[in-house]
Amino acid sequence: MTHPSSLGETPAFSPLYQQIKGLILQGLESGEWKPGELIPSEMELAARFRVSQGTVRKAIDELAADNLLMRRQGKGTFVSTHAEQQVQYRFLRLRPDRGDTSEEGPAQRRIIECRRVRASAEVGRALALRSGDVVVQVRRVLAFAGTPSILEDIWLPGQAFKGLTMQQMADYVGPTYAMFELDFGVRMVRADEKLRAITPSSEQARLLEVGPCTPLLSVERIAYTYNDVPMELRRGLYRTDTHHYHNTLN
Amino acid sequence: MTHPSSLGETPAFSPLYQQIKGLILQGLESGEWKPGELIPSEMELAARFRVSQGTVRKAIDELAADNLLMRRQGKGTFVSTHAEQQVQYRFLRLRPDRGDTSEEGPAQRRIIECRRVRASAEVGRALALRSGDVVVQVRRVLAFAGTPSILEDIWLPGQAFKGLTMQQMADYVGPTYAMFELDFGVRMVRADEKLRAITPSSEQARLLEVGPCTPLLSVERIAYTYNDVPMELRRGLYRTDTHHYHNTLN
DNA sequence: CAGTGGTCTAGACCACACT
DNA sequence: GTGTGGTCTAGACCACTGC
């Protein structure tokens, strides 16, 4: 550990706790600590990195604020996971107009297709691949209370998701992102979404069981793993007749 | 200042810094420090509240994370304001598909109406008013680069917005929320939004200069001032042919 | 009980802005 | 230089969890 102030001219000053944050991040990326696992205590990390507990604390605070770690008083600090979270779907902002998300329970999934294709220019750009690289393409419908509510097209880098099958997509109980963690070691930590109102194609309307002119909410999501590496492009069409997309601003 | 651990059984333990946070909040609500102003230094506040600087620091950290305060190293801590912020519209998530928001500059405003009406049941519920209470209703169109892009209906409690005129809505240069701060002492600190895809009415289509079947993004926003008191209901219709609603998840 | 994270303090020093 | 927020440390004690 080098203190930044000793690095010379225009040292691009980086506080110690930021460096510690980086080191902890390395542990997460490298898989030293896996999703759901307990990381060493603040004191242990402080000893390992030769800094005070307070410095480790500040580093962990920021990682917890970014949802990469979860602190539990009396127990320790855990690596966040898309599995076993109280919120079933961490990235899904669709809420029922009446009632609570918990009442609906998990969505019913219907996988329509899952195949390997060459990335289009657009998909390649979104996933930072060379166009022509293989991607896994999945199409599925999610239903709440028997009503098909979401039609999703998902593109994943073929490299990282070798061996992903339709069966796997259909059978895994729990969030898809949890399956990605478990079966492929791919952890989504952040996502950007672009929303638009669109008119569905006839096929899209059919799959969602709506009339041909029903406006739908188009949600284009790019999900990133560590270091802002994009690992998923997902285009969702949401029915918003009984649900809405919820967002909080501050 | 009473330390919470001395309060007796099930003391509903509240850390000191939370109490300090509350006291600073009081100063903000009461108008002791107004938007854009400098608040006392950490040392001064520590002396006033008889706690250490570190405790004040943690309180301010949380308020800054909530966007109520802005820290500027070497200068001091300022009360956040919707005016003079680098981001012109803090709550507006509509972005151009190509290029940057800054290139577009501020939106052109056209006020269509501004009048006092009795609150409908729905508006009354959203603003926690008795139905029948007077509200100010504003309808306006915002245009980017000459293209009408947003149609907004705004409802404000008549009580707090006495004297708001069409002129004022039209003439103020800068974010509307900044005008609310300056002229009415109403500071919006947080907002909830519900998004849907809808088909516009013929009038809405006319005002936004789109065809009758063009799907639009409906954004229903409730903006809150301190203590989660709702102070504005706003229903926006966004054209999403050249723009999109942007959101980040983590 | 021991071990964890959570709070609070006091003091030292650094980076930044203004004068 | 002075004053501000920002970092780092060391130590004490509190609250929660599980043995």
Coordinates of C-alpha atoms (C1' of nucleotides) in Angstrom, one line a residue:
Chain A
M1 CA 0.0 0.0 0.0
T2 CA 1.5 3.3 -1.1
H3 CA 0.1 6.4 0.2
P4 CA -0.9 8.6 -2.8
S5 CA 0.8 11.7 -1.5
S6 CA 4.2 10.1 -1.9
L7 CA 3.7 9.4 -5.6
G8 CA 5.2 12.6 -6.9
E9 CA 4.0 15.4 -9.2
T10 CA 0.3 15.7 -9.9
P11 CA -0.2 12.4 -8.2
A12 CA -3.8 12.1 -9.3
F13 CA -4.6 12.0 -5.6
S14 CA -6.5 9.0 -4.6
P15 CA -7.5 8.5 -1.0
L16 CA -6.4 5.4 0.8
Y17 CA -10.0 4.2 1.3
Q18 CA -10.5 4.3 -2.5
Q19 CA -7.5 2.1 -3.0
I20 CA -8.8 -0.3 -0.3
K21 CA -12.2 -0.2 -2.2
G22 CA -10.3 -1.2 -5.3
L23 CA -8.6 -4.1 -3.5
I24 CA -11.9 -5.4 -2.1
L25 CA -13.3 -5.1 -5.6
Q26 CA -10.5 -7.3 -6.9
G27 CA -11.4 -9.9 -4.4
L28 CA -15.0 -9.8 -5.6
E29 CA -14.0 -9.9 -9.3
S30 CA -11.5 -12.7 -8.8
G31 CA -14.1 -14.8 -7.0
E32 CA -12.2 -14.9 -3.8
W33 CA -15.5 -14.0 -2.2
K34 CA -18.6 -15.3 -4.0
P35 CA -22.1 -13.9 -4.0
G36 CA -23.9 -14.6 -0.7
E37 CA -20.6 -15.4 1.1
L38 CA -19.2 -13.7 4.2
I39 CA -16.1 -11.5 3.6
P40 CA -13.5 -11.1 6.3
S41 CA -14.3 -8.8 9.2
E42 CA -13.3 -5.1 9.1
M43 CA -10.5 -5.8 11.6
E44 CA -9.1 -8.7 9.5
L45 CA -9.1 -6.6 6.3
A46 CA -7.5 -3.7 8.2
A47 CA -4.7 -6.0 9.3
R48 CA -4.3 -7.5 5.8
F49 CA -4.2 -4.1 4.1
R50 CA -2.2 -2.4 6.9
V51 CA -4.7 0.4 7.4
S52 CA -7.0 1.4 10.3
Q53 CA -10.4 -0.2 10.7
G54 CA -12.0 3.2 9.9
T55 CA -10.4 3.3 6.5
V56 CA -11.7 -0.2 5.6
R57 CA -15.0 0.9 7.0
K58 CA -15.3 3.8 4.7
A59 CA -14.4 1.6 1.7
I60 CA -17.0 -1.0 2.7
D61 CA -19.6 1.8 3.2
E62 CA -19.2 2.8 -0.4
L63 CA -19.4 -0.7 -1.7
A64 CA -22.5 -1.3 0.4
A65 CA -24.0 1.9 -1.0
D66 CA -23.3 0.6 -4.5
N67 CA -25.1 -2.7 -3.6
L68 CA -22.0 -4.8 -4.0
L69 CA -21.9 -5.7 -0.3
M70 CA -24.5 -6.1 2.4
R71 CA -23.7 -5.3 6.0
R72 CA -25.5 -7.2 8.8
Q73 CA -24.9 -6.0 12.3
G74 CA -23.6 -8.7 14.6
K75 CA -23.0 -11.1 11.7
G76 CA -20.6 -9.6 9.2
T77 CA -20.4 -8.2 5.7
F78 CA -21.7 -10.3 2.8
V79 CA -21.4 -10.3 -0.9
S80 CA -24.6 -9.1 -2.5
T81 CA -26.5 -11.6 -4.6
H82 CA -29.6 -11.6 -6.8
A83 CA -30.6 -14.8 -5.0
E84 CA -32.1 -14.9 -1.6
Q85 CA -32.8 -11.2 -1.6
Q86 CA -36.0 -10.0 -0.1
V87 CA -36.8 -8.1 -3.3
Q88 CA -37.3 -10.9 -5.8
Y89 CA -36.3 -9.0 -8.9
R90 CA -33.8 -6.3 -8.1
F91 CA -33.8 -4.6 -11.5
L92 CA -37.5 -5.0 -12.3
R93 CA -39.4 -1.8 -11.7
L94 CA -42.8 -3.0 -12.9
R95 CA -45.3 -2.8 -10.1
P96 CA -49.0 -3.7 -9.9
D97 CA -51.2 -0.6 -9.9
R98 CA -53.0 -2.0 -6.9
G99 CA -51.6 -4.2 -4.2
D100 CA -48.1 -5.2 -3.5
T101 CA -45.5 -7.0 -5.6
S102 CA -45.2 -9.7 -2.9
E103 CA -48.9 -10.6 -3.4
E104 CA -48.2 -11.5 -7.0
G105 CA -45.4 -13.9 -6.2
P106 CA -42.8 -14.8 -8.8
A107 CA -43.7 -14.5 -12.5
Q108 CA -44.6 -17.5 -14.6
R109 CA -42.0 -18.0 -17.3
R110 CA -42.5 -19.2 -20.8
I111 CA -39.4 -19.6 -22.9
I112 CA -40.1 -19.1 -26.5
E113 CA -36.7 -19.6 -27.9
C114 CA -33.1 -19.9 -26.9
R115 CA -30.4 -20.1 -29.6
R116 CA -27.0 -19.0 -30.7
V117 CA -26.7 -16.4 -33.4
R118 CA -24.1 -14.0 -34.7
A119 CA -24.4 -10.6 -33.1
S120 CA -26.0 -7.9 -35.2
A121 CA -24.1 -4.6 -35.4
E122 CA -26.4 -3.1 -32.8
V123 CA -26.2 -6.0 -30.4
G124 CA -22.4 -6.1 -30.9
R125 CA -22.1 -2.5 -30.1
A126 CA -24.2 -2.7 -26.9
L127 CA -22.2 -5.7 -25.7
A128 CA -18.8 -4.4 -26.8
L129 CA -18.3 -7.4 -29.1
R130 CA -17.0 -7.7 -32.6
S131 CA -19.9 -7.9 -34.9
G132 CA -20.2 -11.5 -35.9
D133 CA -19.3 -12.8 -32.5
V134 CA -21.7 -15.4 -31.2
V135 CA -24.4 -14.4 -28.8
V136 CA -27.1 -16.3 -27.0
Q137 CA -30.5 -15.0 -27.8
V138 CA -33.4 -15.7 -25.6
R139 CA -37.0 -14.8 -26.0
R140 CA -39.5 -15.3 -23.2
V141 CA -42.8 -14.1 -21.8
L142 CA -43.4 -13.4 -18.2
A143 CA -46.9 -13.6 -16.8
F144 CA -48.3 -12.2 -13.6
A145 CA -51.5 -13.9 -12.2
G146 CA -51.8 -15.7 -15.5
T147 CA -51.7 -12.5 -17.6
P148 CA -48.7 -12.3 -19.9
S149 CA -47.2 -8.9 -19.0
I150 CA -43.6 -8.8 -20.3
L151 CA -42.1 -10.0 -23.5
E152 CA -38.3 -10.0 -23.3
D153 CA -35.5 -10.5 -25.8
I154 CA -32.2 -11.1 -24.2
W155 CA -28.8 -11.2 -25.7
L156 CA -25.8 -12.6 -23.9
P157 CA -22.1 -12.9 -24.9
G158 CA -21.7 -16.5 -26.2
Q159 CA -18.2 -16.7 -24.6
A160 CA -19.4 -16.2 -21.1
F161 CA -22.6 -18.1 -21.4
K162 CA -21.4 -21.3 -23.1
G163 CA -23.9 -24.1 -22.5
L164 CA -26.9 -22.0 -21.5
T165 CA -29.9 -24.0 -22.5
M166 CA -33.7 -23.4 -22.8
Q167 CA -34.2 -26.0 -20.1
Q168 CA -32.0 -24.0 -17.7
M169 CA -33.8 -20.7 -18.5
A170 CA -37.1 -22.4 -17.8
D171 CA -36.3 -24.6 -14.8
Y172 CA -34.3 -22.4 -12.5
V173 CA -36.4 -21.3 -9.6
G174 CA -35.7 -17.7 -8.8
P175 CA -34.3 -14.6 -10.6
T176 CA -32.6 -15.3 -13.8
Y177 CA -29.7 -13.1 -12.6
A178 CA -29.2 -15.5 -9.7
M179 CA -28.9 -18.4 -12.2
F180 CA -26.3 -16.4 -14.1
E181 CA -24.3 -16.0 -10.8
L182 CA -24.5 -19.7 -9.9
D183 CA -24.1 -21.3 -13.3
F184 CA -21.8 -18.9 -15.1
G185 CA -20.2 -16.7 -12.4
V186 CA -21.5 -13.6 -14.0
R187 CA -22.7 -11.0 -11.5
M188 CA -24.7 -8.1 -12.8
V189 CA -24.0 -5.1 -10.6
R190 CA -25.6 -2.2 -12.4
A191 CA -27.8 -1.5 -15.4
D192 CA -28.9 1.4 -17.6
E193 CA -32.4 1.5 -19.1
K194 CA -33.9 3.5 -21.9
L195 CA -37.7 3.7 -22.0
R196 CA -40.0 4.4 -24.9
A197 CA -43.6 4.1 -25.7
I198 CA -44.1 2.0 -28.8
T199 CA -46.7 0.1 -30.8
P200 CA -46.0 -3.6 -30.9
S201 CA -45.6 -5.6 -34.0
S202 CA -48.3 -8.1 -34.7
E203 CA -46.2 -10.9 -33.4
Q204 CA -45.4 -9.0 -30.2
A205 CA -49.1 -8.2 -29.7
R206 CA -50.0 -11.8 -30.2
L207 CA -47.4 -13.0 -27.6
L208 CA -48.7 -10.5 -25.0
E209 CA -52.3 -11.1 -25.9
V210 CA -53.1 -7.5 -26.6
G211 CA -54.8 -5.7 -29.5
P212 CA -52.6 -4.6 -32.4
C213 CA -52.7 -0.9 -31.4
T214 CA -52.1 -1.3 -27.7
P215 CA -49.3 1.0 -26.7
L216 CA -46.5 -0.8 -24.8
L217 CA -43.6 0.3 -22.7
S218 CA -40.3 -0.6 -24.3
V219 CA -37.5 -1.0 -21.8
E220 CA -34.0 -1.4 -23.3
R221 CA -31.6 -2.5 -20.6
I222 CA -27.8 -2.9 -20.7
A223 CA -26.6 -4.8 -17.6
Y224 CA -23.0 -4.5 -16.5
T225 CA -20.8 -6.7 -14.4
Y226 CA -17.7 -5.4 -12.6
N227 CA -15.6 -2.7 -14.2
D228 CA -18.6 -1.5 -16.3
V229 CA -18.3 -4.5 -18.7
P230 CA -21.6 -4.9 -20.4
M231 CA -22.8 -8.5 -20.2
E232 CA -26.4 -8.4 -21.2
L233 CA -28.7 -6.5 -23.6
R234 CA -32.3 -7.0 -22.8
R235 CA -35.3 -5.5 -24.6
G236 CA -38.5 -5.8 -22.7
L237 CA -42.0 -4.9 -23.7
Y238 CA -44.2 -4.2 -20.7
R239 CA -47.9 -4.1 -20.7
T240 CA -48.9 -1.1 -18.6
D241 CA -52.7 -1.6 -18.4
T242 CA -52.6 -3.1 -14.9
H243 CA -49.0 -2.3 -14.0
H244 CA -46.7 0.6 -14.1
Y245 CA -43.0 1.3 -14.1
H246 CA -42.0 2.8 -10.9
N247 CA -39.1 5.2 -10.3
T248 CA -37.9 7.4 -7.4
L249 CA -36.1 10.7 -8.0
N250 CA -34.0 12.6 -5.7
Chain B
M1 CA -29.2 16.7 23.3
T2 CA -30.2 13.5 25.0
H3 CA -28.3 10.4 24.3
P4 CA -30.8 7.8 23.3
S5 CA -29.4 5.0 25.4
S6 CA -30.6 6.9 28.5
L7 CA -34.2 7.0 27.5
G8 CA -35.3 3.7 29.2
E9 CA -36.9 0.6 27.9
T10 CA -37.0 -0.2 24.2
P11 CA -35.5 3.2 23.7
A12 CA -36.1 3.1 19.9
F13 CA -32.4 3.7 19.7
S14 CA -31.5 6.6 17.5
P15 CA -27.9 7.5 17.0
L16 CA -26.7 10.9 17.8
Y17 CA -25.9 11.7 14.2
Q18 CA -29.5 11.0 13.3
Q19 CA -30.7 13.5 15.9
I20 CA -28.2 16.0 14.5
K21 CA -29.5 15.3 11.0
G22 CA -33.0 16.1 12.3
L23 CA -31.8 19.3 13.8
I24 CA -30.2 20.4 10.6
L25 CA -33.3 19.4 8.7
Q26 CA -35.3 21.7 11.0
G27 CA -33.0 24.5 10.0
L28 CA -33.7 23.8 6.4
E29 CA -37.5 23.5 6.9
S30 CA -37.7 26.6 9.0
G31 CA -35.9 28.6 6.4
E32 CA -32.9 29.4 8.7
W33 CA -30.8 28.4 5.7
K34 CA -32.3 29.0 2.3
P35 CA -31.6 27.2 -1.0
G36 CA -28.2 28.2 -2.4
E37 CA -27.0 29.6 1.0
L38 CA -24.0 28.5 3.0
I39 CA -24.7 26.7 6.2
P40 CA -22.3 27.0 9.2
S41 CA -19.1 25.0 9.1
E42 CA -18.9 21.6 10.6
M43 CA -16.9 23.0 13.6
E44 CA -19.6 25.6 14.3
L45 CA -22.4 23.1 14.1
A46 CA -20.4 20.7 16.3
A47 CA -20.1 23.5 18.9
R48 CA -23.7 24.5 18.6
F49 CA -25.0 21.0 19.1
R50 CA -22.3 20.0 21.6
V51 CA -21.1 17.0 19.6
S52 CA -17.8 16.2 17.9
Q53 CA -17.1 17.3 14.3
G54 CA -17.2 13.7 13.2
T55 CA -20.8 13.3 14.3
V56 CA -21.9 16.5 12.5
R57 CA -19.9 15.2 9.5
K58 CA -21.9 11.9 9.3
A59 CA -25.2 13.8 9.6
I60 CA -24.2 16.1 6.7
D61 CA -22.9 13.2 4.7
E62 CA -26.4 11.6 4.7
L63 CA -28.1 14.9 3.9
A64 CA -25.7 15.4 1.0
A65 CA -26.4 11.8 -0.2
D66 CA -30.1 12.8 -0.2
N67 CA -29.3 15.8 -2.2
L68 CA -30.5 18.2 0.4
L69 CA -27.0 19.7 0.9
M70 CA -24.0 20.1 -1.4
R71 CA -20.4 20.0 -0.1
R72 CA -17.7 22.0 -1.8
Q73 CA -14.2 21.4 -0.5
G74 CA -12.5 24.5 0.7
K75 CA -15.7 26.6 0.5
G76 CA -18.3 25.0 2.7
T77 CA -21.6 23.2 2.7
F78 CA -24.5 24.7 0.8
V79 CA -28.2 24.1 0.7
S80 CA -29.1 22.4 -2.5
T81 CA -31.3 24.3 -5.0
H82 CA -33.0 23.6 -8.3
A83 CA -31.5 26.9 -9.6
E84 CA -27.8 27.2 -10.5
Q85 CA -27.3 23.5 -10.8
Q86 CA -25.2 22.1 -13.5
V87 CA -28.0 19.8 -14.4
Q88 CA -30.7 22.1 -15.7
Y89 CA -33.6 19.9 -14.8
R90 CA -32.9 17.7 -11.9
F91 CA -36.0 15.6 -12.1
L92 CA -36.3 15.3 -15.9
R93 CA -35.1 12.0 -17.2
L94 CA -35.9 12.6 -20.8
R95 CA -32.7 12.5 -22.9
P96 CA -32.1 12.9 -26.6
D97 CA -31.3 9.7 -28.4
R98 CA -28.3 11.3 -30.0
G99 CA -26.1 14.0 -28.5
D100 CA -26.1 15.5 -25.1
T101 CA -28.8 17.2 -23.1
S102 CA -26.5 20.3 -22.8
E103 CA -26.6 20.7 -26.6
E104 CA -30.3 21.1 -26.6
G105 CA -30.3 23.9 -24.1
P106 CA -33.3 24.8 -22.0
A107 CA -36.7 23.8 -23.3
Q108 CA -39.0 26.4 -24.9
R109 CA -42.2 26.8 -22.8
R110 CA -45.7 27.5 -23.9
I111 CA -48.2 27.9 -21.1
I112 CA -51.6 26.8 -22.3
E113 CA -53.6 27.5 -19.2
C114 CA -53.2 28.4 -15.5
R115 CA -56.2 28.5 -13.4
R116 CA -57.6 27.8 -10.0
V117 CA -60.0 24.9 -9.7
R118 CA -61.4 22.6 -7.0
A119 CA -59.4 19.4 -6.5
S120 CA -60.9 16.3 -8.0
A121 CA -61.0 13.3 -5.7
E122 CA -57.9 11.9 -7.5
V123 CA -55.9 15.1 -7.3
G124 CA -57.0 15.6 -3.7
R125 CA -55.7 12.1 -2.8
A126 CA -52.4 12.6 -4.5
L127 CA -51.8 16.0 -2.7
A128 CA -53.3 14.9 0.6
L129 CA -55.9 17.7 0.4
R130 CA -59.6 17.6 1.2
S131 CA -61.5 17.1 -2.0
G132 CA -62.9 20.5 -2.9
D133 CA -59.8 22.4 -1.8
V134 CA -58.5 24.8 -4.3
V135 CA -55.6 23.8 -6.5
V136 CA -53.7 25.6 -9.2
Q137 CA -53.8 23.8 -12.5
V138 CA -51.3 24.5 -15.2
R139 CA -51.1 23.0 -18.6
R140 CA -48.0 23.6 -20.8
V141 CA -46.0 22.3 -23.6
L142 CA -42.2 22.0 -23.6
A143 CA -40.3 22.0 -26.9
F144 CA -36.8 20.9 -27.7
A145 CA -35.2 22.4 -30.8
G146 CA -38.6 23.6 -31.9
T147 CA -40.3 20.2 -31.6
P148 CA -43.0 20.0 -28.9
S149 CA -41.9 17.1 -26.8
I150 CA -43.6 17.2 -23.5
L151 CA -47.2 18.0 -22.6
E152 CA -47.6 18.6 -18.9
D153 CA -50.5 19.0 -16.5
I154 CA -49.5 20.3 -13.1
W155 CA -51.6 20.6 -10.0
L156 CA -50.4 22.6 -7.0
P157 CA -52.0 23.2 -3.6
G158 CA -53.7 26.6 -3.8
Q159 CA -52.8 27.4 -0.2
A160 CA -49.0 27.3 -0.8
F161 CA -49.1 28.7 -4.3
K162 CA -51.4 31.7 -3.8
G163 CA -50.8 34.3 -6.5
L164 CA -49.1 32.0 -9.1
T165 CA -49.8 33.5 -12.5
M166 CA -49.5 32.4 -16.1
Q167 CA -47.0 35.2 -16.6
Q168 CA -44.8 33.9 -13.8
M169 CA -44.9 30.4 -15.3
A170 CA -44.0 31.7 -18.7
D171 CA -41.4 34.4 -17.8
Y172 CA -39.2 32.8 -15.2
V173 CA -35.9 31.9 -16.7
G174 CA -34.7 28.5 -15.4
P175 CA -36.3 25.4 -13.9
T176 CA -39.8 25.8 -12.7
Y177 CA -38.8 24.2 -9.4
A178 CA -36.3 27.0 -8.9
M179 CA -39.1 29.5 -9.3
F180 CA -41.1 27.6 -6.7
E181 CA -38.2 28.0 -4.3
L182 CA -37.7 31.7 -4.9
D183 CA -41.3 32.9 -5.1
F184 CA -43.1 30.5 -2.8
G185 CA -40.5 29.0 -0.5
V186 CA -41.5 25.5 -1.7
R187 CA -38.5 23.2 -2.1
M188 CA -39.1 19.8 -3.8
V189 CA -36.6 17.3 -2.4
R190 CA -37.9 14.0 -3.8
A191 CA -40.4 12.6 -6.3
D192 CA -42.0 9.4 -7.2
E193 CA -42.9 8.6 -10.8
K194 CA -45.2 6.1 -12.4
L195 CA -44.7 5.4 -16.1
R196 CA -47.1 4.0 -18.6
A197 CA -47.4 3.8 -22.4
I198 CA -50.7 5.3 -23.5
T199 CA -52.5 6.5 -26.6
P200 CA -53.1 10.2 -26.5
S201 CA -56.5 11.9 -26.8
S202 CA -57.1 13.8 -29.9
E203 CA -56.4 17.1 -28.1
Q204 CA -53.1 15.7 -26.6
A205 CA -52.0 14.5 -30.0
R206 CA -52.8 18.0 -31.5
L207 CA -50.8 19.8 -28.8
L208 CA -47.8 17.5 -29.3
E209 CA -48.2 17.6 -33.1
V210 CA -48.3 13.8 -33.5
G211 CA -50.6 11.5 -35.2
P212 CA -53.7 10.2 -33.3
C213 CA -52.2 6.7 -32.7
T214 CA -48.7 7.7 -31.8
P215 CA -47.9 5.9 -28.5
L216 CA -46.7 8.3 -25.8
L217 CA -44.9 7.9 -22.5
S218 CA -47.1 8.9 -19.6
V219 CA -45.2 10.0 -16.5
E220 CA -47.2 10.7 -13.4
R221 CA -45.1 12.4 -10.8
I222 CA -45.7 13.3 -7.2
A223 CA -43.1 15.7 -5.9
Y224 CA -42.5 16.0 -2.1
T225 CA -41.1 18.7 0.0
Y226 CA -39.6 18.1 3.5
N227 CA -41.2 15.4 5.7
D228 CA -42.6 13.7 2.7
V229 CA -45.4 16.3 2.2
P230 CA -46.7 16.0 -1.3
M231 CA -46.7 19.5 -3.0
E232 CA -47.1 18.8 -6.7
L233 CA -48.9 16.3 -8.9
R234 CA -47.7 16.4 -12.5
R235 CA -48.8 14.3 -15.4
G236 CA -46.4 14.5 -18.3
L237 CA -46.8 13.0 -21.8
Y238 CA -43.4 12.5 -23.4
R239 CA -42.8 12.0 -27.1
T240 CA -40.3 9.2 -27.4
D241 CA -39.6 9.3 -31.1
T242 CA -36.3 11.3 -30.8
H243 CA -35.9 11.1 -27.0
H244 CA -36.0 8.4 -24.3
Y245 CA -36.5 8.2 -20.6
H246 CA -33.2 7.3 -19.0
N247 CA -32.8 5.4 -15.7
T248 CA -30.0 3.8 -13.9
L249 CA -30.4 0.7 -11.7
N250 CA -28.2 -0.6 -9.0
Chain C
dC1 C1' -19.6 -15.2 26.4
dA2 C1' -16.9 -13.6 22.1
dG3 C1' -17.2 -11.5 17.6
dT4 C1' -19.3 -8.6 14.4
dG5 C1' -20.7 -4.1 12.7
dG6 C1' -22.3 0.7 14.5
dT7 C1' -21.4 5.0 17.0
dC8 C1' -18.7 8.7 19.0
dT9 C1' -14.7 11.1 20.1
dA10 C1' -10.2 13.7 19.6
dG11 C1' -6.5 14.9 17.2
dA12 C1' -3.4 15.1 13.2
dC13 C1' -2.7 16.2 8.7
dC14 C1' -4.0 17.0 3.6
dA15 C1' -6.4 19.3 -0.4
dC16 C1' -8.7 23.2 -1.9
dA17 C1' -10.5 28.1 -2.2
dC18 C1' -10.1 32.8 -1.1
dT19 C1' -7.7 36.8 0.3
Chain D
dG1 C1' -2.2 32.5 5.7
dT2 C1' -6.7 31.2 7.2
dG3 C1' -10.7 28.6 7.0
dT4 C1' -13.2 25.0 4.7
dG5 C1' -14.2 20.2 3.8
dG6 C1' -11.6 15.5 3.2
dT7 C1' -8.7 11.8 5.0
dC8 C1' -6.7 8.8 8.4
dT9 C1' -5.8 7.1 12.8
dA10 C1' -6.6 5.1 17.6
dG11 C1' -9.4 4.0 21.1
dA12 C1' -13.6 3.5 23.7
dC13 C1' -18.1 2.0 24.0
dC14 C1' -22.8 0.3 22.2
dA15 C1' -26.0 -3.0 19.8
dC16 C1' -26.8 -7.2 17.6
dT17 C1' -26.0 -12.3 16.7
dG18 C1' -25.0 -16.7 17.9
dC19 C1' -22.6 -20.0 20.8

